[in-house]
């Protein structure tokens, strides 16, 4: 390793236990990494600016080799009984439990979220393993009555093949697990392109998974990682040999992936940006609303797709709630996310800091007011230049900056004076449609918010915030959020193809719809 700060010194043993060295291959189809020949990726920690390690990304030749292994493995993996595949996933869950502390620290250090959030992300992986194990015995179809005598109709589900998974930096391991664990019990193999900003997390996950796969004689190629830059994502999106591409990231990226996959008539599962709002009614429990808004806005330094961007507050409680919120912001501690006394860690890199600064300038230029001014922190404990102050701005709904998703801890306050429908109209008046919430003790308001005339988002909550979804429910959003669904409920159907079967067990051949064709 290079010269290490005190924080990075504390992580050195963690890296060793997770199978990460100073130089790493970012391409792997099994227990032995491929000697990749593409661009070099350098992982810098936003916590202290230290170089953690280097990763050699994939060349096009490396990509072809990895995809070939994944396609070859699929021919065997699809024949394993689903409960047997589920047993392998169960063991992955146990391995993740054993490595939870170490992987949580790596997530925290490489990405910058708090250690508690890092642990929470690994717990999500464990939870989806548990969910997938049960699912492995429930990949059910339907039985239908045939209109023809002595005929039986039913449907069944088959695996697609290779699933391409493109993930973002903000959840460097959990979102991959949402896709891969379900895809694996469904009988698919996975080719994962992680964010180039968090390559080490992918190597750690592959190391953990391959130890389980080796013990169970899982074919090489069932789990494949292909690190690299934008070109790797483009190879996946344009490759007709990959029937399903699951991509998480910005709306811009999603439109590009969706267009490429759609042009070849492939299937895409898109989880894109969110511009999430909490409506705070005049009938809200303001203390509860404060806690929901605070974590939603500053958790992960505002770098969650479900982060709270907007508070839509009733005029009668606006001033009282604003006072509570400003006071709470004054008590936030910003610093090393591995120090559990801190509330807010760094942004991912200097580009994210620049976007944060541009957004604050746009607020002023467009006529908004900063209630809590932001700024970039420097000096002891903030040497990386990635630490920023969470900011609060009073704005109007029509301001262009309010329509955008800035991946940073900037919270916009908007006022409404009418009934709940006015607040819902403000909430729905953006192109994104991921997560939404209302804080109210009024049953009618809650039900109106959840009705078809209410929130237009994929997630709608009552008396909890926009952030922190459980894996049991399908996760995803509408409009320019992409329309995909991952994780719980029946999201598994995205990873399989449906087949309708009709069996004639009689001695005649009647046609449907009563058609006669006698010769």
PDB file of N, CA, C and O in Angstrom, residues 407-462:
ATOM      1  N   UNK A 407     -27.057  15.042  -6.501  1.00  0.00           N
ATOM      2  CA  UNK A 407     -26.681  13.952  -5.599  1.00  0.00           C
ATOM      3  C   UNK A 407     -25.813  14.508  -4.480  1.00  0.00           C
ATOM      4  O   UNK A 407     -24.596  14.267  -4.424  1.00  0.00           O
ATOM      5  N   UNK A 408     -26.434  15.235  -3.572  1.00  0.00           N
ATOM      6  CA  UNK A 408     -25.707  15.924  -2.503  1.00  0.00           C
ATOM      7  C   UNK A 408     -26.713  16.326  -1.426  1.00  0.00           C
ATOM      8  O   UNK A 408     -27.925  16.343  -1.676  1.00  0.00           O
ATOM      9  N   UNK A 409     -26.241  16.683  -0.226  1.00  0.00           N
ATOM     10  CA  UNK A 409     -27.164  17.018   0.869  1.00  0.00           C
ATOM     11  C   UNK A 409     -27.701  18.439   0.788  1.00  0.00           C
ATOM     12  O   UNK A 409     -27.368  19.308   1.595  1.00  0.00           O
ATOM     13  N   UNK A 410     -28.552  18.675  -0.207  1.00  0.00           N
ATOM     14  CA  UNK A 410     -29.245  19.953  -0.354  1.00  0.00           C
ATOM     15  C   UNK A 410     -30.736  19.673  -0.258  1.00  0.00           C
ATOM     16  O   UNK A 410     -31.282  18.874  -1.026  1.00  0.00           O
ATOM     17  N   UNK A 411     -31.391  20.315   0.688  1.00  0.00           N
ATOM     18  CA  UNK A 411     -32.813  20.083   0.943  1.00  0.00           C
ATOM     19  C   UNK A 411     -33.598  21.335   0.582  1.00  0.00           C
ATOM     20  O   UNK A 411     -33.278  22.437   1.040  1.00  0.00           O
ATOM     21  N   UNK A 412     -34.641  21.172  -0.241  1.00  0.00           N
ATOM     22  CA  UNK A 412     -35.459  22.290  -0.691  1.00  0.00           C
ATOM     23  C   UNK A 412     -36.768  22.328   0.095  1.00  0.00           C
ATOM     24  O   UNK A 412     -37.468  21.322   0.204  1.00  0.00           O
ATOM     25  N   UNK A 413     -37.103  23.496   0.625  1.00  0.00           N
ATOM     26  CA  UNK A 413     -38.350  23.698   1.367  1.00  0.00           C
ATOM     27  C   UNK A 413     -39.352  24.432   0.492  1.00  0.00           C
ATOM     28  O   UNK A 413     -39.034  25.492  -0.082  1.00  0.00           O
ATOM     29  N   UNK A 414     -40.558  23.844   0.368  1.00  0.00           N
ATOM     30  CA  UNK A 414     -41.626  24.445  -0.413  1.00  0.00           C
ATOM     31  C   UNK A 414     -42.872  24.544   0.470  1.00  0.00           C
ATOM     32  O   UNK A 414     -43.112  23.692   1.319  1.00  0.00           O
ATOM     33  N   UNK A 415     -43.665  25.572   0.248  1.00  0.00           N
ATOM     34  CA  UNK A 415     -44.837  25.846   1.076  1.00  0.00           C
ATOM     35  C   UNK A 415     -46.112  25.563   0.270  1.00  0.00           C
ATOM     36  O   UNK A 415     -46.190  25.872  -0.925  1.00  0.00           O
ATOM     37  N   UNK A 416     -47.104  24.923   0.923  1.00  0.00           N
ATOM     38  CA  UNK A 416     -48.415  24.817   0.289  1.00  0.00           C
ATOM     39  C   UNK A 416     -49.472  25.329   1.275  1.00  0.00           C
ATOM     40  O   UNK A 416     -49.314  25.210   2.491  1.00  0.00           O
ATOM     41  N   UNK A 417     -50.556  25.899   0.725  1.00  0.00           N
ATOM     42  CA  UNK A 417     -51.579  26.539   1.560  1.00  0.00           C
ATOM     43  C   UNK A 417     -52.942  25.881   1.429  1.00  0.00           C
ATOM     44  O   UNK A 417     -53.829  26.130   2.232  1.00  0.00           O
ATOM     45  N   UNK A 418     -53.115  25.036   0.422  1.00  0.00           N
ATOM     46  CA  UNK A 418     -54.421  24.434   0.188  1.00  0.00           C
ATOM     47  C   UNK A 418     -54.560  23.071   0.845  1.00  0.00           C
ATOM     48  O   UNK A 418     -53.978  22.808   1.894  1.00  0.00           O
ATOM     49  N   UNK A 419     -55.330  22.192   0.180  1.00  0.00           N
ATOM     50  CA  UNK A 419     -55.553  20.857   0.720  1.00  0.00           C
ATOM     51  C   UNK A 419     -54.452  19.910   0.253  1.00  0.00           C
ATOM     52  O   UNK A 419     -53.503  20.301  -0.429  1.00  0.00           O
ATOM     53  N   UNK A 420     -54.617  18.629   0.580  1.00  0.00           N
ATOM     54  CA  UNK A 420     -53.587  17.652   0.286  1.00  0.00           C
ATOM     55  C   UNK A 420     -53.353  17.491  -1.213  1.00  0.00           C
ATOM     56  O   UNK A 420     -52.238  17.203  -1.657  1.00  0.00           O
ATOM     57  N   UNK A 421     -54.386  17.722  -2.016  1.00  0.00           N
ATOM     58  CA  UNK A 421     -54.217  17.572  -3.455  1.00  0.00           C
ATOM     59  C   UNK A 421     -53.247  18.608  -4.022  1.00  0.00           C
ATOM     60  O   UNK A 421     -52.524  18.325  -4.992  1.00  0.00           O
ATOM     61  N   UNK A 422     -53.218  19.799  -3.428  1.00  0.00           N
ATOM     62  CA  UNK A 422     -52.248  20.800  -3.882  1.00  0.00           C
ATOM     63  C   UNK A 422     -50.822  20.323  -3.582  1.00  0.00           C
ATOM     64  O   UNK A 422     -49.922  20.453  -4.409  1.00  0.00           O
ATOM     65  N   UNK A 423     -50.637  19.763  -2.398  1.00  0.00           N
ATOM     66  CA  UNK A 423     -49.317  19.260  -2.035  1.00  0.00           C
ATOM     67  C   UNK A 423     -48.900  18.112  -2.949  1.00  0.00           C
ATOM     68  O   UNK A 423     -47.738  18.030  -3.378  1.00  0.00           O
ATOM     69  N   UNK A 424     -49.839  17.224  -3.257  1.00  0.00           N
ATOM     70  CA  UNK A 424     -49.534  16.099  -4.142  1.00  0.00           C
ATOM     71  C   UNK A 424     -49.168  16.599  -5.532  1.00  0.00           C
ATOM     72  O   UNK A 424     -48.254  16.063  -6.185  1.00  0.00           O
ATOM     73  N   UNK A 425     -49.860  17.616  -6.002  1.00  0.00           N
ATOM     74  CA  UNK A 425     -49.553  18.179  -7.330  1.00  0.00           C
ATOM     75  C   UNK A 425     -48.131  18.721  -7.374  1.00  0.00           C
ATOM     76  O   UNK A 425     -47.417  18.553  -8.373  1.00  0.00           O
ATOM     77  N   UNK A 426     -47.707  19.384  -6.300  1.00  0.00           N
ATOM     78  CA  UNK A 426     -46.330  19.875  -6.238  1.00  0.00           C
ATOM     79  C   UNK A 426     -45.354  18.698  -6.234  1.00  0.00           C
ATOM     80  O   UNK A 426     -44.352  18.693  -6.954  1.00  0.00           O
ATOM     81  N   UNK A 427     -45.663  17.692  -5.420  1.00  0.00           N
ATOM     82  CA  UNK A 427     -44.781  16.527  -5.352  1.00  0.00           C
ATOM     83  C   UNK A 427     -44.646  15.848  -6.711  1.00  0.00           C
ATOM     84  O   UNK A 427     -43.558  15.489  -7.145  1.00  0.00           O
ATOM     85  N   UNK A 428     -45.759  15.651  -7.391  1.00  0.00           N
ATOM     86  CA  UNK A 428     -45.752  14.943  -8.669  1.00  0.00           C
ATOM     87  C   UNK A 428     -45.226  15.779  -9.828  1.00  0.00           C
ATOM     88  O   UNK A 428     -45.024  15.252 -10.920  1.00  0.00           O
ATOM     89  N   UNK A 429     -44.976  17.047  -9.590  1.00  0.00           N
ATOM     90  CA  UNK A 429     -44.607  17.950 -10.672  1.00  0.00           C
ATOM     91  C   UNK A 429     -43.146  17.919 -11.055  1.00  0.00           C
ATOM     92  O   UNK A 429     -42.554  18.956 -11.380  1.00  0.00           O
ATOM     93  N   UNK A 430     -42.534  16.732 -11.012  1.00  0.00           N
ATOM     94  CA  UNK A 430     -41.151  16.555 -11.456  1.00  0.00           C
ATOM     95  C   UNK A 430     -41.116  15.329 -12.374  1.00  0.00           C
ATOM     96  O   UNK A 430     -42.039  14.519 -12.395  1.00  0.00           O
ATOM     97  N   UNK A 431     -40.023  15.166 -13.118  1.00  0.00           N
ATOM     98  CA  UNK A 431     -39.950  14.063 -14.084  1.00  0.00           C
ATOM     99  C   UNK A 431     -39.617  12.733 -13.414  1.00  0.00           C
ATOM    100  O   UNK A 431     -39.843  11.665 -13.993  1.00  0.00           O
ATOM    101  N   UNK A 432     -39.079  12.779 -12.190  1.00  0.00           N
ATOM    102  CA  UNK A 432     -38.711  11.553 -11.502  1.00  0.00           C
ATOM    103  C   UNK A 432     -39.916  11.023 -10.708  1.00  0.00           C
ATOM    104  O   UNK A 432     -40.805  11.784 -10.337  1.00  0.00           O
ATOM    105  N   UNK A 433     -39.900   9.726 -10.426  1.00  0.00           N
ATOM    106  CA  UNK A 433     -41.025   9.149  -9.690  1.00  0.00           C
ATOM    107  C   UNK A 433     -40.616   7.953  -8.865  1.00  0.00           C
ATOM    108  O   UNK A 433     -41.234   6.894  -8.978  1.00  0.00           O
ATOM    109  N   UNK A 434     -39.600   8.108  -8.016  1.00  0.00           N
ATOM    110  CA  UNK A 434     -39.130   6.963  -7.238  1.00  0.00           C
ATOM    111  C   UNK A 434     -39.850   6.839  -5.898  1.00  0.00           C
ATOM    112  O   UNK A 434     -40.720   6.010  -5.714  1.00  0.00           O
ATOM    113  N   UNK A 435     -39.496   7.676  -4.925  1.00  0.00           N
ATOM    114  CA  UNK A 435     -40.014   7.510  -3.573  1.00  0.00           C
ATOM    115  C   UNK A 435     -40.728   8.774  -3.106  1.00  0.00           C
ATOM    116  O   UNK A 435     -40.370   9.890  -3.514  1.00  0.00           O
ATOM    117  N   UNK A 436     -41.726   8.588  -2.243  1.00  0.00           N
ATOM    118  CA  UNK A 436     -42.522   9.708  -1.748  1.00  0.00           C
ATOM    119  C   UNK A 436     -43.045   9.360  -0.375  1.00  0.00           C
ATOM    120  O   UNK A 436     -43.107   8.197   0.007  1.00  0.00           O
ATOM    121  N   UNK A 437     -43.426  10.388   0.376  1.00  0.00           N
ATOM    122  CA  UNK A 437     -43.950  10.151   1.724  1.00  0.00           C
ATOM    123  C   UNK A 437     -44.852  11.298   2.146  1.00  0.00           C
ATOM    124  O   UNK A 437     -44.720  12.427   1.661  1.00  0.00           O
ATOM    125  N   UNK A 438     -45.767  10.981   3.061  1.00  0.00           N
ATOM    126  CA  UNK A 438     -46.580  12.015   3.698  1.00  0.00           C
ATOM    127  C   UNK A 438     -46.526  11.783   5.201  1.00  0.00           C
ATOM    128  O   UNK A 438     -46.557  10.643   5.679  1.00  0.00           O
ATOM    129  N   UNK A 439     -46.401  12.871   5.935  1.00  0.00           N
ATOM    130  CA  UNK A 439     -46.460  12.831   7.388  1.00  0.00           C
ATOM    131  C   UNK A 439     -47.791  13.447   7.795  1.00  0.00           C
ATOM    132  O   UNK A 439     -48.021  14.648   7.611  1.00  0.00           O
ATOM    133  N   UNK A 440     -48.686  12.602   8.324  1.00  0.00           N
ATOM    134  CA  UNK A 440     -50.012  13.072   8.716  1.00  0.00           C
ATOM    135  C   UNK A 440     -50.625  12.090   9.707  1.00  0.00           C
ATOM    136  O   UNK A 440     -50.327  10.894   9.666  1.00  0.00           O
ATOM    137  N   UNK A 441     -51.472  12.588  10.582  1.00  0.00           N
ATOM    138  CA  UNK A 441     -52.247  11.719  11.471  1.00  0.00           C
ATOM    139  C   UNK A 441     -53.695  11.619  11.014  1.00  0.00           C
ATOM    140  O   UNK A 441     -54.529  11.037  11.712  1.00  0.00           O
ATOM    141  N   UNK A 442     -53.984  12.173   9.845  1.00  0.00           N
ATOM    142  CA  UNK A 442     -55.338  12.181   9.306  1.00  0.00           C
ATOM    143  C   UNK A 442     -55.505  11.005   8.342  1.00  0.00           C
ATOM    144  O   UNK A 442     -54.819  10.940   7.319  1.00  0.00           O
ATOM    145  N   UNK A 443     -56.400  10.095   8.631  1.00  0.00           N
ATOM    146  CA  UNK A 443     -56.597   8.897   7.817  1.00  0.00           C
ATOM    147  C   UNK A 443     -57.003   9.256   6.396  1.00  0.00           C
ATOM    148  O   UNK A 443     -56.550   8.626   5.429  1.00  0.00           O
ATOM    149  N   UNK A 444     -57.860  10.252   6.246  1.00  0.00           N
ATOM    150  CA  UNK A 444     -58.313  10.613   4.905  1.00  0.00           C
ATOM    151  C   UNK A 444     -57.161  11.130   4.057  1.00  0.00           C
ATOM    152  O   UNK A 444     -57.033  10.779   2.881  1.00  0.00           O
ATOM    153  N   UNK A 445     -56.313  11.965   4.640  1.00  0.00           N
ATOM    154  CA  UNK A 445     -55.156  12.467   3.890  1.00  0.00           C
ATOM    155  C   UNK A 445     -54.244  11.315   3.476  1.00  0.00           C
ATOM    156  O   UNK A 445     -53.748  11.270   2.350  1.00  0.00           O
ATOM    157  N   UNK A 446     -54.005  10.388   4.403  1.00  0.00           N
ATOM    158  CA  UNK A 446     -53.138   9.255   4.106  1.00  0.00           C
ATOM    159  C   UNK A 446     -53.691   8.431   2.952  1.00  0.00           C
ATOM    160  O   UNK A 446     -52.959   8.055   2.020  1.00  0.00           O
ATOM    161  N   UNK A 447     -54.989   8.153   2.995  1.00  0.00           N
ATOM    162  CA  UNK A 447     -55.584   7.329   1.949  1.00  0.00           C
ATOM    163  C   UNK A 447     -55.628   8.061   0.613  1.00  0.00           C
ATOM    164  O   UNK A 447     -55.431   7.453  -0.450  1.00  0.00           O
ATOM    165  N   UNK A 448     -55.879   9.356   0.630  1.00  0.00           N
ATOM    166  CA  UNK A 448     -55.853  10.130  -0.613  1.00  0.00           C
ATOM    167  C   UNK A 448     -54.458  10.128  -1.229  1.00  0.00           C
ATOM    168  O   UNK A 448     -54.305  10.066  -2.450  1.00  0.00           O
ATOM    169  N   UNK A 449     -53.443  10.185  -0.377  1.00  0.00           N
ATOM    170  CA  UNK A 449     -52.066  10.169  -0.862  1.00  0.00           C
ATOM    171  C   UNK A 449     -51.737   8.841  -1.550  1.00  0.00           C
ATOM    172  O   UNK A 449     -50.991   8.796  -2.526  1.00  0.00           O
ATOM    173  N   UNK A 450     -52.329   7.742  -1.057  1.00  0.00           N
ATOM    174  CA  UNK A 450     -52.045   6.418  -1.601  1.00  0.00           C
ATOM    175  C   UNK A 450     -52.989   6.023  -2.729  1.00  0.00           C
ATOM    176  O   UNK A 450     -52.779   4.991  -3.375  1.00  0.00           O
ATOM    177  N   UNK A 451     -54.017   6.821  -2.984  1.00  0.00           N
ATOM    178  CA  UNK A 451     -54.994   6.490  -4.027  1.00  0.00           C
ATOM    179  C   UNK A 451     -54.401   6.736  -5.413  1.00  0.00           C
ATOM    180  O   UNK A 451     -53.322   7.316  -5.573  1.00  0.00           O
ATOM    181  N   UNK A 452     -55.134   6.305  -6.437  1.00  0.00           N
ATOM    182  CA  UNK A 452     -54.638   6.471  -7.809  1.00  0.00           C
ATOM    183  C   UNK A 452     -54.509   7.931  -8.196  1.00  0.00           C
ATOM    184  O   UNK A 452     -53.782   8.270  -9.140  1.00  0.00           O
ATOM    185  N   UNK A 453     -55.188   8.819  -7.488  1.00  0.00           N
ATOM    186  CA  UNK A 453     -55.065  10.257  -7.747  1.00  0.00           C
ATOM    187  C   UNK A 453     -53.991  10.900  -6.868  1.00  0.00           C
ATOM    188  O   UNK A 453     -53.812  12.108  -6.896  1.00  0.00           O
ATOM    189  N   UNK A 454     -53.279  10.093  -6.087  1.00  0.00           N
ATOM    190  CA  UNK A 454     -52.266  10.611  -5.177  1.00  0.00           C
ATOM    191  C   UNK A 454     -50.867  10.534  -5.751  1.00  0.00           C
ATOM    192  O   UNK A 454     -50.629  10.911  -6.907  1.00  0.00           O
ATOM    193  N   UNK A 455     -49.942  10.024  -4.965  1.00  0.00           N
ATOM    194  CA  UNK A 455     -48.545   9.965  -5.384  1.00  0.00           C
ATOM    195  C   UNK A 455     -48.383   9.140  -6.659  1.00  0.00           C
ATOM    196  O   UNK A 455     -48.965   8.059  -6.798  1.00  0.00           O
ATOM    197  N   UNK A 456     -47.569   9.641  -7.589  1.00  0.00           N
ATOM    198  CA  UNK A 456     -47.308   8.908  -8.841  1.00  0.00           C
ATOM    199  C   UNK A 456     -45.985   8.141  -8.785  1.00  0.00           C
ATOM    200  O   UNK A 456     -45.451   7.742  -9.814  1.00  0.00           O
ATOM    201  N   UNK A 457     -45.462   7.929  -7.593  1.00  0.00           N
ATOM    202  CA  UNK A 457     -44.159   7.280  -7.435  1.00  0.00           C
ATOM    203  C   UNK A 457     -44.303   5.769  -7.247  1.00  0.00           C
ATOM    204  O   UNK A 457     -45.360   5.275  -6.859  1.00  0.00           O
ATOM    205  N   UNK A 458     -43.218   5.060  -7.476  1.00  0.00           N
ATOM    206  CA  UNK A 458     -43.204   3.623  -7.256  1.00  0.00           C
ATOM    207  C   UNK A 458     -43.261   3.253  -5.793  1.00  0.00           C
ATOM    208  O   UNK A 458     -43.668   2.143  -5.435  1.00  0.00           O
ATOM    209  N   UNK A 459     -42.836   4.163  -4.916  1.00  0.00           N
ATOM    210  CA  UNK A 459     -42.866   3.957  -3.474  1.00  0.00           C
ATOM    211  C   UNK A 459     -43.631   5.121  -2.854  1.00  0.00           C
ATOM    212  O   UNK A 459     -43.319   6.287  -3.138  1.00  0.00           O
ATOM    213  N   UNK A 460     -44.607   4.820  -2.030  1.00  0.00           N
ATOM    214  CA  UNK A 460     -45.376   5.857  -1.351  1.00  0.00           C
ATOM    215  C   UNK A 460     -45.549   5.432   0.106  1.00  0.00           C
ATOM    216  O   UNK A 460     -46.120   4.378   0.384  1.00  0.00           O
ATOM    217  N   UNK A 461     -45.053   6.239   1.026  1.00  0.00           N
ATOM    218  CA  UNK A 461     -45.027   5.899   2.449  1.00  0.00           C
ATOM    219  C   UNK A 461     -45.878   6.867   3.262  1.00  0.00           C
ATOM    220  O   UNK A 461     -46.024   8.039   2.892  1.00  0.00           O
ATOM    221  N   UNK A 462     -46.391   6.377   4.371  1.00  0.00           N
ATOM    222  CA  UNK A 462     -47.134   7.210   5.312  1.00  0.00           C
ATOM    223  C   UNK A 462     -46.437   7.151   6.664  1.00  0.00           C
ATOM    224  O   UNK A 462     -46.210   6.074   7.217  1.00  0.00           O
TER     225      UNK A 462
END
